[in-house]
Coordinates of C-alpha atoms in Angstrom, one line a residue:
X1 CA 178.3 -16.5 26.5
X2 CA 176.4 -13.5 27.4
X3 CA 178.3 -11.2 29.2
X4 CA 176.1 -11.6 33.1
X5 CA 177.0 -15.2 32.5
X6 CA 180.2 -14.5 32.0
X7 CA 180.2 -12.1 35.1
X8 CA 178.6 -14.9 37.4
X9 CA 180.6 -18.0 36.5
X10 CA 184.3 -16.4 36.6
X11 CA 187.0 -19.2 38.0
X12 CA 188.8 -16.9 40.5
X13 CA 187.3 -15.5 43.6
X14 CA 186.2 -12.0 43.2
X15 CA 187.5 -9.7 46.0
X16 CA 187.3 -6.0 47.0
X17 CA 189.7 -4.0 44.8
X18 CA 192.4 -2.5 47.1
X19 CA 191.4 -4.2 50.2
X20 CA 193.5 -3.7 52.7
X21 CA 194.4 -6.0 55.3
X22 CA 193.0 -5.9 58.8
X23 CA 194.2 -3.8 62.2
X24 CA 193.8 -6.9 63.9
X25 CA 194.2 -10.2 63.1
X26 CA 191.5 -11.8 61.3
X27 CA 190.9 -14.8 63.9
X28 CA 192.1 -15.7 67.3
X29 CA 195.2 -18.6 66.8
X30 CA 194.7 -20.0 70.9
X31 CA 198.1 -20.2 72.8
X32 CA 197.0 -21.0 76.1
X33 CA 195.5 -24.6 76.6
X34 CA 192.0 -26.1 76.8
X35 CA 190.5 -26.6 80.1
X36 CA 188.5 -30.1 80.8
X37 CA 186.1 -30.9 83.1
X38 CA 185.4 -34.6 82.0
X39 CA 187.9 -37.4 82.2
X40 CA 188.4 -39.8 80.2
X41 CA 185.8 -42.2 81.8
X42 CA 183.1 -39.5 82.3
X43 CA 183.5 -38.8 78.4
X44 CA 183.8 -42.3 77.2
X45 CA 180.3 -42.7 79.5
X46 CA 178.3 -39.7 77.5
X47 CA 179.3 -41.6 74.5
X48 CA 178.1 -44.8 75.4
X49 CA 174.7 -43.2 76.4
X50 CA 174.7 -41.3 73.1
X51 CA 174.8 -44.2 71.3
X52 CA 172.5 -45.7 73.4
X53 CA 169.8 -43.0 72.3
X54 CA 170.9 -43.2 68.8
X55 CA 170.4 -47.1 69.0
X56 CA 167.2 -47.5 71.0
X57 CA 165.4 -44.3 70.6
X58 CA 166.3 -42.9 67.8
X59 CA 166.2 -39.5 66.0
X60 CA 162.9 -37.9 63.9
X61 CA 164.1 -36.3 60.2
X62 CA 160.7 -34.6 58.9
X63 CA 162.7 -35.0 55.4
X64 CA 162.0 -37.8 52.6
X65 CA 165.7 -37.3 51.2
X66 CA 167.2 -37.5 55.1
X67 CA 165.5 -41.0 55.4
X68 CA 166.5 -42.1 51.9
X69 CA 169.5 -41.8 52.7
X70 CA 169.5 -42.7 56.5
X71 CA 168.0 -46.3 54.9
X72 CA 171.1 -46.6 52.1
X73 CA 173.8 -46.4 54.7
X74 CA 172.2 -48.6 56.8
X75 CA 169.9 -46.9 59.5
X76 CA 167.0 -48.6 60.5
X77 CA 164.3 -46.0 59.1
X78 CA 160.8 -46.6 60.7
X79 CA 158.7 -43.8 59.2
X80 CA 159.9 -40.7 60.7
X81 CA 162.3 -42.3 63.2
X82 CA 165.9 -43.1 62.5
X83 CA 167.7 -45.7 64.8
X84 CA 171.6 -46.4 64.2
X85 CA 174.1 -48.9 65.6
X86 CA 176.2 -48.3 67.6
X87 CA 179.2 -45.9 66.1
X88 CA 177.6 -45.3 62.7
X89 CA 177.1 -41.8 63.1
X90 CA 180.8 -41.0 64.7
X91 CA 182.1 -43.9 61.8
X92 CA 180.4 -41.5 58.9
X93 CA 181.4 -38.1 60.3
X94 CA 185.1 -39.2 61.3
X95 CA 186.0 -41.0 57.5
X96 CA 184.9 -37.6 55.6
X97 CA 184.0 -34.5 57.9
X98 CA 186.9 -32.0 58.3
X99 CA 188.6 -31.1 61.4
X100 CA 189.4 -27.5 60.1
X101 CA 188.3 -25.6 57.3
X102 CA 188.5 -22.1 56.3
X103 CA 185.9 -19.9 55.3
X104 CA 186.7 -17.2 52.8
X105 CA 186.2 -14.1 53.1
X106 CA 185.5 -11.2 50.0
X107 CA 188.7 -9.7 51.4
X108 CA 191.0 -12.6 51.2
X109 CA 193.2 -10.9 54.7
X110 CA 189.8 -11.2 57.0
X111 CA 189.0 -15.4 55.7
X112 CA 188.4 -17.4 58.5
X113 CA 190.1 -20.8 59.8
X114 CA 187.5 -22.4 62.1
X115 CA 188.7 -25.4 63.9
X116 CA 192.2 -26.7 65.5
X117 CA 193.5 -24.4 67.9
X118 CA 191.3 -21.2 66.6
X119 CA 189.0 -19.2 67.4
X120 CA 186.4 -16.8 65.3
X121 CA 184.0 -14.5 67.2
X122 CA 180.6 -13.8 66.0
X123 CA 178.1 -11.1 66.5
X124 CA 174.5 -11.9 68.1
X125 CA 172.0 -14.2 65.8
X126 CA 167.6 -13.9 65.3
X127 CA 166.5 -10.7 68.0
X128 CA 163.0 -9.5 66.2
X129 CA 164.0 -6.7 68.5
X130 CA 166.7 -3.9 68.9
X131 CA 167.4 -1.5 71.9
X132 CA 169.4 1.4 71.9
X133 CA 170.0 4.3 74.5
X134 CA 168.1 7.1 72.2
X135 CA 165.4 5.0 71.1
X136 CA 165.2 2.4 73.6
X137 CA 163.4 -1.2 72.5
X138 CA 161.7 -1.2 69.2
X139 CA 161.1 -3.8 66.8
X140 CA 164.6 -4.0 64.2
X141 CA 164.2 -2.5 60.8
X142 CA 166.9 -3.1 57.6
X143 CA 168.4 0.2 58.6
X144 CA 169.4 -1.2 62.0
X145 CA 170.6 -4.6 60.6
X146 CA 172.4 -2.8 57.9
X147 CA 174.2 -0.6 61.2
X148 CA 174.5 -3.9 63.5
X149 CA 176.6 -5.1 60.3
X150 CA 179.0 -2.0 59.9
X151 CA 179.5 -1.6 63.7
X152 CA 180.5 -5.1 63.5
X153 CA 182.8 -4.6 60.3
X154 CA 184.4 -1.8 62.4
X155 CA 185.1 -4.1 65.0
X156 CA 188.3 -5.9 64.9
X157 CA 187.9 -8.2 68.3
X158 CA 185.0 -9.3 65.8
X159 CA 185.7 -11.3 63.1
X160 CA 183.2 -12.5 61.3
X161 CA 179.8 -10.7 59.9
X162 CA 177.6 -13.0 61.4
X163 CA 174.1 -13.8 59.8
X164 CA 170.7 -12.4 61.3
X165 CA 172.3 -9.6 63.6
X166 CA 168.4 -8.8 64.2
X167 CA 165.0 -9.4 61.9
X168 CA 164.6 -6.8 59.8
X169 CA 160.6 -6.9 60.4
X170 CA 160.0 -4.3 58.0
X171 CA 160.4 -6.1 55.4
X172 CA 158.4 -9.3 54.0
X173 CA 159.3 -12.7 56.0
X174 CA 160.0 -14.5 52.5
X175 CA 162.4 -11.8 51.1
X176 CA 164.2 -10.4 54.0
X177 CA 167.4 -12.5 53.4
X178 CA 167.8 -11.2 50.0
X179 CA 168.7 -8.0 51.8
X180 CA 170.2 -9.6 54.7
X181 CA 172.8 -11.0 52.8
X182 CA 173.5 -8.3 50.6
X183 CA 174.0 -6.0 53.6
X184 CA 176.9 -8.6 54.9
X185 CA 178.5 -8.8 51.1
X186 CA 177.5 -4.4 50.7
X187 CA 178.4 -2.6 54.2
X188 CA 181.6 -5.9 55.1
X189 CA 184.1 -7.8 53.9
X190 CA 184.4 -9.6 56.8
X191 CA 182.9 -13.8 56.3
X192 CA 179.0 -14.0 57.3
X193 CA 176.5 -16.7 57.2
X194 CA 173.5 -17.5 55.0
X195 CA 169.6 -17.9 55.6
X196 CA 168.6 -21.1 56.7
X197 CA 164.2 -20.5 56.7
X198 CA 164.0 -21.7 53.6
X199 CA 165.8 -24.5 51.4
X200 CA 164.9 -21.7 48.6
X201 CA 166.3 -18.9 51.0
X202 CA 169.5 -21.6 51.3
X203 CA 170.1 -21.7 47.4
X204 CA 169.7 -17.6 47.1
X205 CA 172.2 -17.3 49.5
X206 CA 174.8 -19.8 47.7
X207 CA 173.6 -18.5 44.1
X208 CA 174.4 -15.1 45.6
X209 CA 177.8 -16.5 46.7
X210 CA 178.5 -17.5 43.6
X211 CA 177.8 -14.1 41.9
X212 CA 180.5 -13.0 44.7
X213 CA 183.1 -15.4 44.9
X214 CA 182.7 -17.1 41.2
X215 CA 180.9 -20.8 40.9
X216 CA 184.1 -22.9 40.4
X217 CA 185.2 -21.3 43.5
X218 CA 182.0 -21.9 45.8
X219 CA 182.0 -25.5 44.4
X220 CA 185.9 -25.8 45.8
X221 CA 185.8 -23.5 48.9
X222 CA 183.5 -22.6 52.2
X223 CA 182.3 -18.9 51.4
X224 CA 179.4 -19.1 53.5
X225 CA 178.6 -20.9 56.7
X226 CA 175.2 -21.3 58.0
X227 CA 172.9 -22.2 61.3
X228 CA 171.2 -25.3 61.2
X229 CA 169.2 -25.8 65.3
X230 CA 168.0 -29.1 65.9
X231 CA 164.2 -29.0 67.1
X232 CA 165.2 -30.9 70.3
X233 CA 164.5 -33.3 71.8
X234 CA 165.7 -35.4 69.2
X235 CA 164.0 -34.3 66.0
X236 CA 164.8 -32.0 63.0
X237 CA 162.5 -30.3 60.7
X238 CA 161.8 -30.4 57.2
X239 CA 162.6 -26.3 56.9
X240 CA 166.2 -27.0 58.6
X241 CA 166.7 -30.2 57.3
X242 CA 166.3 -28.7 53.6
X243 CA 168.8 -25.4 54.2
X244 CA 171.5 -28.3 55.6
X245 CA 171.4 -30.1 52.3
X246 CA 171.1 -26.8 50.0
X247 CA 174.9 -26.1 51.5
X248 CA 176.4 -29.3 52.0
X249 CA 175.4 -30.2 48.6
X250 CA 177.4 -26.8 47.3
X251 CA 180.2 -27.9 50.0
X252 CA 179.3 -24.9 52.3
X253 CA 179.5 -25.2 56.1
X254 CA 176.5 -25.8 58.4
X255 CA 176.7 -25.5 62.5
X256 CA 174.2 -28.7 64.0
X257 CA 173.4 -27.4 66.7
X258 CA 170.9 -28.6 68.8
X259 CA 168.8 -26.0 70.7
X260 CA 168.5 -26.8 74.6
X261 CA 166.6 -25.1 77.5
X262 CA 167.5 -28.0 79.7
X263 CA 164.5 -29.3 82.0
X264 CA 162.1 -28.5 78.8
X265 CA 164.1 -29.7 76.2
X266 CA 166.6 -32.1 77.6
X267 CA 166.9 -33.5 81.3
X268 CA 167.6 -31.1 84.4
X269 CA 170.8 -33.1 84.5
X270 CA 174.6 -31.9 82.9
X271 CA 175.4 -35.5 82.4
X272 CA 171.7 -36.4 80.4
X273 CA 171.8 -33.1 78.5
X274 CA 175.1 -33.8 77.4
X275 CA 174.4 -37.4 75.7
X276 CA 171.2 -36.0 74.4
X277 CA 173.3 -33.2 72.5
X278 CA 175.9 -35.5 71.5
X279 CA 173.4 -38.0 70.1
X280 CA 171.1 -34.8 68.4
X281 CA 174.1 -33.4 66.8
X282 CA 176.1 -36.4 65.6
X283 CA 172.9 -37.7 63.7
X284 CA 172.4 -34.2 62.3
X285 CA 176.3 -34.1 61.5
X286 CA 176.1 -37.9 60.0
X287 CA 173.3 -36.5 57.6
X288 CA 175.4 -33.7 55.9
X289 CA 178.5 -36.6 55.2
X290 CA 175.5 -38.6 53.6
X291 CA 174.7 -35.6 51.5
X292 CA 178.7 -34.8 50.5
X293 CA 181.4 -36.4 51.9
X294 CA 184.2 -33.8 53.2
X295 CA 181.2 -30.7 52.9
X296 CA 182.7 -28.6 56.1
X297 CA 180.5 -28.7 59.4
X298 CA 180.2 -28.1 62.9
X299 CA 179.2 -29.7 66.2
X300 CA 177.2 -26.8 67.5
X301 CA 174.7 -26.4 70.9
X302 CA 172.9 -23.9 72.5
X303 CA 172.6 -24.8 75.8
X304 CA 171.0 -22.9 78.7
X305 CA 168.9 -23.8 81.7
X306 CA 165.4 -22.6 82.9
X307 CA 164.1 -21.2 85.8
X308 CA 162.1 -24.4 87.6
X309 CA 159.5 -21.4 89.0
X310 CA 158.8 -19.3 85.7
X311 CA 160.0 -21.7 82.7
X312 CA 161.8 -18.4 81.9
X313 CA 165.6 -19.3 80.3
X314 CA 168.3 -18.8 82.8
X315 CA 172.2 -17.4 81.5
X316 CA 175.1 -17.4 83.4
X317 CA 174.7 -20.2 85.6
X318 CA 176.9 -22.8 86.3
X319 CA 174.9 -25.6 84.8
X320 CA 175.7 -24.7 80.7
X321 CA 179.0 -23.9 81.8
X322 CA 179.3 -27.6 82.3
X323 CA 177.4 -28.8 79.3
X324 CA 179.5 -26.5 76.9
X325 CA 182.9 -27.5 78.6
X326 CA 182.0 -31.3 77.9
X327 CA 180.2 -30.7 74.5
X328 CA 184.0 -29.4 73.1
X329 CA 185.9 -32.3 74.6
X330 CA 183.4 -34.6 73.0
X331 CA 184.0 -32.6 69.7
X332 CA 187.7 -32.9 69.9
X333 CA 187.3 -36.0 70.5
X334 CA 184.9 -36.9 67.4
X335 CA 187.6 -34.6 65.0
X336 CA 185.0 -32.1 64.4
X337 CA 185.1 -27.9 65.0
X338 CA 182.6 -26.6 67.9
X339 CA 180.5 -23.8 68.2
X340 CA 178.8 -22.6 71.5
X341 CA 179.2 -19.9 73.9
X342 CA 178.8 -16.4 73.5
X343 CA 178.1 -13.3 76.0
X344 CA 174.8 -14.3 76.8
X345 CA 172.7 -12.6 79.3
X346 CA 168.4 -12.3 80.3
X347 CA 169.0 -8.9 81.4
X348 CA 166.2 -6.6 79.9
X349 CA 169.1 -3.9 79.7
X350 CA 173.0 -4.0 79.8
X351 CA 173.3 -3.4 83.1
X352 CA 175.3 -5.3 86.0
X353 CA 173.0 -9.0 85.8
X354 CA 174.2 -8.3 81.5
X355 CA 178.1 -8.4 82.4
X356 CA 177.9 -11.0 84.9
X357 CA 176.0 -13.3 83.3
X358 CA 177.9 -12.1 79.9
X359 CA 181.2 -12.6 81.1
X360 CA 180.2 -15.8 83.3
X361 CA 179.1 -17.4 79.5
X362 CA 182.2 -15.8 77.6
X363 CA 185.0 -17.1 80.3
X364 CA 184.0 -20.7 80.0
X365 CA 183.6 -20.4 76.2
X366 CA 187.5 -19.4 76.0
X367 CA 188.3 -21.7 78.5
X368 CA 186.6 -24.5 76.6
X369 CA 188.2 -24.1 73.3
X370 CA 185.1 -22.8 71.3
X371 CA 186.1 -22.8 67.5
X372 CA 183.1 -20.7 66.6
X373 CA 181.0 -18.3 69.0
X374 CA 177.8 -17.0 67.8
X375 CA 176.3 -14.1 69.7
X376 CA 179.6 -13.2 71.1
X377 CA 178.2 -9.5 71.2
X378 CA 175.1 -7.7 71.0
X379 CA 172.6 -10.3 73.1
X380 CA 169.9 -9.0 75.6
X381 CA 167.3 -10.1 77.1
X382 CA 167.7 -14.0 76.1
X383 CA 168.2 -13.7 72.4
X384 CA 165.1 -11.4 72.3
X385 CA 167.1 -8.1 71.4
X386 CA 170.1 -6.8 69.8
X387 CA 171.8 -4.2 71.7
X388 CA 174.1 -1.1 69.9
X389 CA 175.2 -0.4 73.2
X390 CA 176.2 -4.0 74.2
X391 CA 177.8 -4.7 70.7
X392 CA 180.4 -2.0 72.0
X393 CA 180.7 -3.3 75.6
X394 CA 181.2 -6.4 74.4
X395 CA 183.5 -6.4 71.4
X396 CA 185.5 -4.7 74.0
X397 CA 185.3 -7.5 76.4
X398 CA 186.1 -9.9 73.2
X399 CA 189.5 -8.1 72.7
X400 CA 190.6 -8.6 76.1
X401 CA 189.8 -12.4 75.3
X402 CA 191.7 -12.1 72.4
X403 CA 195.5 -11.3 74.5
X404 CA 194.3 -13.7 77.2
X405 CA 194.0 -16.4 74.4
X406 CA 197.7 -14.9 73.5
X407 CA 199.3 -16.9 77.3
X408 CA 202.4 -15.4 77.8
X409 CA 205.3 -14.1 75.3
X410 CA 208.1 -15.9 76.4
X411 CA 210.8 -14.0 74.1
X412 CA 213.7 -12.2 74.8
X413 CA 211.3 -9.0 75.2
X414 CA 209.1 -10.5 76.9
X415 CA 211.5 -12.2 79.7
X416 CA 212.4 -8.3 80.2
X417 CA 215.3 -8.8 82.1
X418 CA 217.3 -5.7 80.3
X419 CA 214.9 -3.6 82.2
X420 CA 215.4 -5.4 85.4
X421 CA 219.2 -5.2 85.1
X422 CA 218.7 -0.9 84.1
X423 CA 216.2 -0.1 86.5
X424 CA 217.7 -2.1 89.6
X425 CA 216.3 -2.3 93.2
X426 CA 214.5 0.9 94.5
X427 CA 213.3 2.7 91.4
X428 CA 210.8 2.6 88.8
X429 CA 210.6 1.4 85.5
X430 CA 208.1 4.5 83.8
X431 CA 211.3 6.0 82.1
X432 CA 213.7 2.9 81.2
X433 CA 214.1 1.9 77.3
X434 CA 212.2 -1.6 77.4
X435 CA 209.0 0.6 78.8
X436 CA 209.5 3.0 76.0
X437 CA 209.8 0.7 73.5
X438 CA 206.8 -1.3 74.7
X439 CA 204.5 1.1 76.5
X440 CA 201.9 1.8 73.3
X441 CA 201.2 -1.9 73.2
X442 CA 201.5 -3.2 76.5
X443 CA 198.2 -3.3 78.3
X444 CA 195.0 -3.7 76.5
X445 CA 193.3 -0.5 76.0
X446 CA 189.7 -0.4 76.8
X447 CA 187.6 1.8 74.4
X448 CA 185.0 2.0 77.1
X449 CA 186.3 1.7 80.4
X450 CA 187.1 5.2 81.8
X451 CA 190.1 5.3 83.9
X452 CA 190.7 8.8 85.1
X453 CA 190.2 10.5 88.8
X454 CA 187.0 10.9 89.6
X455 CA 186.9 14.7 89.3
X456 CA 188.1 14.1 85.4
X457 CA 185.1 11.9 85.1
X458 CA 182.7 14.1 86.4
X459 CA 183.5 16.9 84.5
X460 CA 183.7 15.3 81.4
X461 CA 179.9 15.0 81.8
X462 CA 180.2 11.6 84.8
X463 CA 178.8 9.1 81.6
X464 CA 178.6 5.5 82.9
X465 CA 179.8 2.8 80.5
X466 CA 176.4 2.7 78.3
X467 CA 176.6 6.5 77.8
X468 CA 180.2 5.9 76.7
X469 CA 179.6 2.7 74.7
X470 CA 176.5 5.2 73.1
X471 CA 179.1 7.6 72.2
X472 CA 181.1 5.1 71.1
X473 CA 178.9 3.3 68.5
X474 CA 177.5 6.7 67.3
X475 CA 181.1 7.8 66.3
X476 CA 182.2 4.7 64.5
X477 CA 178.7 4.9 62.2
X478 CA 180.0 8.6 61.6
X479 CA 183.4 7.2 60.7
X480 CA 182.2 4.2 58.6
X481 CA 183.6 3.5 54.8
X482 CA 182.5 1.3 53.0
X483 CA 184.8 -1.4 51.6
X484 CA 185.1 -1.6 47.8
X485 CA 183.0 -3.7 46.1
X486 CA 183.5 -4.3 42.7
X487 CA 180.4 -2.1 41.0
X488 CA 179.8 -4.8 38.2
X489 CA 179.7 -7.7 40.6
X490 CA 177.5 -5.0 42.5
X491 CA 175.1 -4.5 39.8
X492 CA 174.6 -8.8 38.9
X493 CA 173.5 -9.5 42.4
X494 CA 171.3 -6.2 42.5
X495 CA 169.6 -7.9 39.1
X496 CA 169.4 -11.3 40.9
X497 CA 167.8 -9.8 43.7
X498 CA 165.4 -7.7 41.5
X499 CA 165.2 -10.7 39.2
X500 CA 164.1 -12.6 42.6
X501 CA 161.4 -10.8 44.2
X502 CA 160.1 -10.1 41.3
X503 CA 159.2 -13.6 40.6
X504 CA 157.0 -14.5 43.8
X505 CA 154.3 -12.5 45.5
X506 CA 155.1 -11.0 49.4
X507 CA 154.3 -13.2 52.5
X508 CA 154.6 -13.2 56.1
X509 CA 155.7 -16.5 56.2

């Protein structure tokens, strides 16, 4: 066997040599419970309407091998359209479909478990735009998509790479994700996600993989995990359709996720929107079992409102706050992992409307039980732009998330009565032992809150929290090392990717 064979079909996973393990931990292990919205009855009624849609309206697949396969299981395939009985989708996603996987990671301490009672935070997904204090909104370049990927690797309240941090628009449409992923396996060793535009794009990013990771190993674990949108109402295209069976075929993950601005794409109504999703997903879900039983995936949605004067998508209001709360019950309840959420905002700028409407999108996503949260930092401007700034401000908000998700410690330390019984009634307890034993890790610590009088502020220069987050994310890209890649596992997916582009002509397309 030649030896780049040999080099991409190795049996054991190849990692960084030397990695270390992270600060933080690699994903968040929820203590505190999930908070429900829907009963029993309300969720056992979005059901029944879901399979009511399934049953007499049905679900378009723009994809030959999606209706072949639809038809052998049963379906009732009328050109495009797919109708199913009731409970074939949930019966076909409950006997194979995993509750909880884990995704690997190049650095075995930062893999992934996505389901049960964790959860993974992701950066912000797609902005053809980037905005930063210095150079304000521009469209994104590979330099700041390989940046967006080392703040995020320097991160810890992150824990995953992501996938398209921002569209690298200076490069070809139909070679982008060559780069794009070897930015997340070059400048990270945290998990990412692969390139869904293409079912091509799909196998480069699992043939890439397996450069990485080894084949017998891509075949037997998740590496990758990818976004798969439904092109609501009720139909999924040939492009996405292709990706999902590229890496359920190679038993990689996919997130269904259908994608709803409710009042365009679904009804103005939490209770419609909901049955829609469940119905959009559960097909889309049912399709990846057909493909390869046990092949790990996700119950996903994106679901926001619009504004009934402009059309303009709305964020932080109540309404998707109630759609994602029942979309994660109705996951637990079909056995599956969610995805939704985030710290999603229309601001045009981080600014006060970009916290508010951040943090009133990232409470209920905690609250819900979210397995998986995609643009969890990083979004302006409604998924238009990825912000350096905001990636700060809001990896800091994910941390505090992170203890929150902690509840209370209950142990002997934490019950703290040695420093009651020392301190006693009229003093303080700055000085006692338990304080000084615990003091370094007792509170969070914001990296960008600022704390002092105000004369302390103002004369260290009276920054406001972008300034700060600026300075922030300007020092940690002076700080950056890269992790260790091994160079000969290095130099076979450089020759892929040469091999690759080499082979087709450039497009915009």
């Amino acid at each position: 066997m030649p030896e780049s064979r040999r080099k991409r079909s190795g049996r054991r996973p190849r990692k960084a040599a030397g990695a270390a393990a992270p600060a933080a931990p690699a994903f968040i292990t929820r203590v505190i419970p999930e908070y429900e919205l829907l009963g029993e009855e309300g969720l056992d009624l979005i059901e029944k309407n879901a399979d009511s849609i399934l049953r007499e309206t049905g679900i378009n697949f723009n994809h030959q091998p999606a209706l072949r396969l639809f038809k052998e299981a049963g379906a009732d395939v009328d050109g495009e359209r797919v109708r199913f009985a009731d409970g074939m989708c949930r019966k076909i996603i409950r006997d194979s479909a995993p509750a909880v996987f884990e995704q690997k990671a190049r650095n075995p301490a930062r893999s992934v478990m996505i389901g049960a009672r964790h959860t993974v935070f992701a950066p912000v997904y797609g902005p053809p735009f980037i905005r930063d204090l210095d150079g304000g909104r521009r469209y994104a370049t590979l330099e700041d998509f390989r940046n967006l990927v080392k703040l995020t690797f320097q991160l810890p309240p992150l824990h995953h790479s992501g996938g398209t941090v921002c569209e690298p628009t200076d490069l070809p449409v139909n070679k982008r994700h060559f780069d794009m992923v070897y930015s997340h396996i070059k400048y990270s060793d945290k998990p990412f996600m692969g390139s869904v535009t293409h079912p091509e794009r799909a196998q480069d990013t699992v043939d890439m993989c397996r450069i990485l990771f080894g084949e017998q190993f891509v075949d037997e674990h998740t590496v990758v995990i990818s976004l798969i949108n439904a092109n609501s109402p009720m139909t999924f295209d040939e492009t996405m359709l292709g990706a999902a069976e590229v890496y359920a075929r190679n038993n990689q993950a996919t997130v269904i996720s259908p994608f709803i601005l409710a009042g365009a794409m679904s009804p103005v109504t939490a209770a419609g929107t909901l049955a829609q999703i469940l119905a959009e997903a559960m097909a889309g879900m049912a399709f990846t079992q057909l493909v390869r039983p046990g092949a790990p995936v996700v119950f996903g949605t994106f679901a926001s409102s619009i504004s009934m004067q402009s059309g303009a998508p709305t964020f932080g209001t109540p309404e998707p706050s109630l759609v994602l709360n029942g979309a994660a019950s109705l996951a637990r309840r079909l056995g599956v992992p969610f995805r939704s959420g985030g710290s999603l905002c229309g601001s045009k700028i981080p600014d006060a409307q970009a916290a508010y409407e951040s943090a009133n999108t990232l409470l209920p996503t905690l609250a819900a039980g979210v397995h998986f949260v995609l643009h969890a930092a990083g979004w302006l401007e409604g998924g238009l732009v990825s912000s350096y700034e905001k990636l700060i401000m809001d990896a800091d908000q994910l941390g505090m998330m992170q203890v929150l998700a902690g509840g209370f410690d209950l142990s002997e330390n934490g019950q703290a009565l040695d420093a009651i019984r020392e301190v006693g009634p009229g003093a303080h307890f700055l000085g006692c032992d338990h304080t000084q034993r615990n003091f370094k890790t007792a509170f969070y610590r914001s990296s960008i809150a600022d704390n002092n009088s105000f004369e302390q502020w103002q004369s260290e220069g009276g920054r406001d929290a972008v300034q700060r987050a600026s300075q922030r994310c300007k020092q940690l890209l002076g700080e950056y090392t890269e992790p260790r890649l091994d160079p000969a596992t290095d130099e076979a997916l450089r020759a892929f990717i040469d091999r690759r582009k080499s082979s087709f002509a450039d497009s915009n397309y």
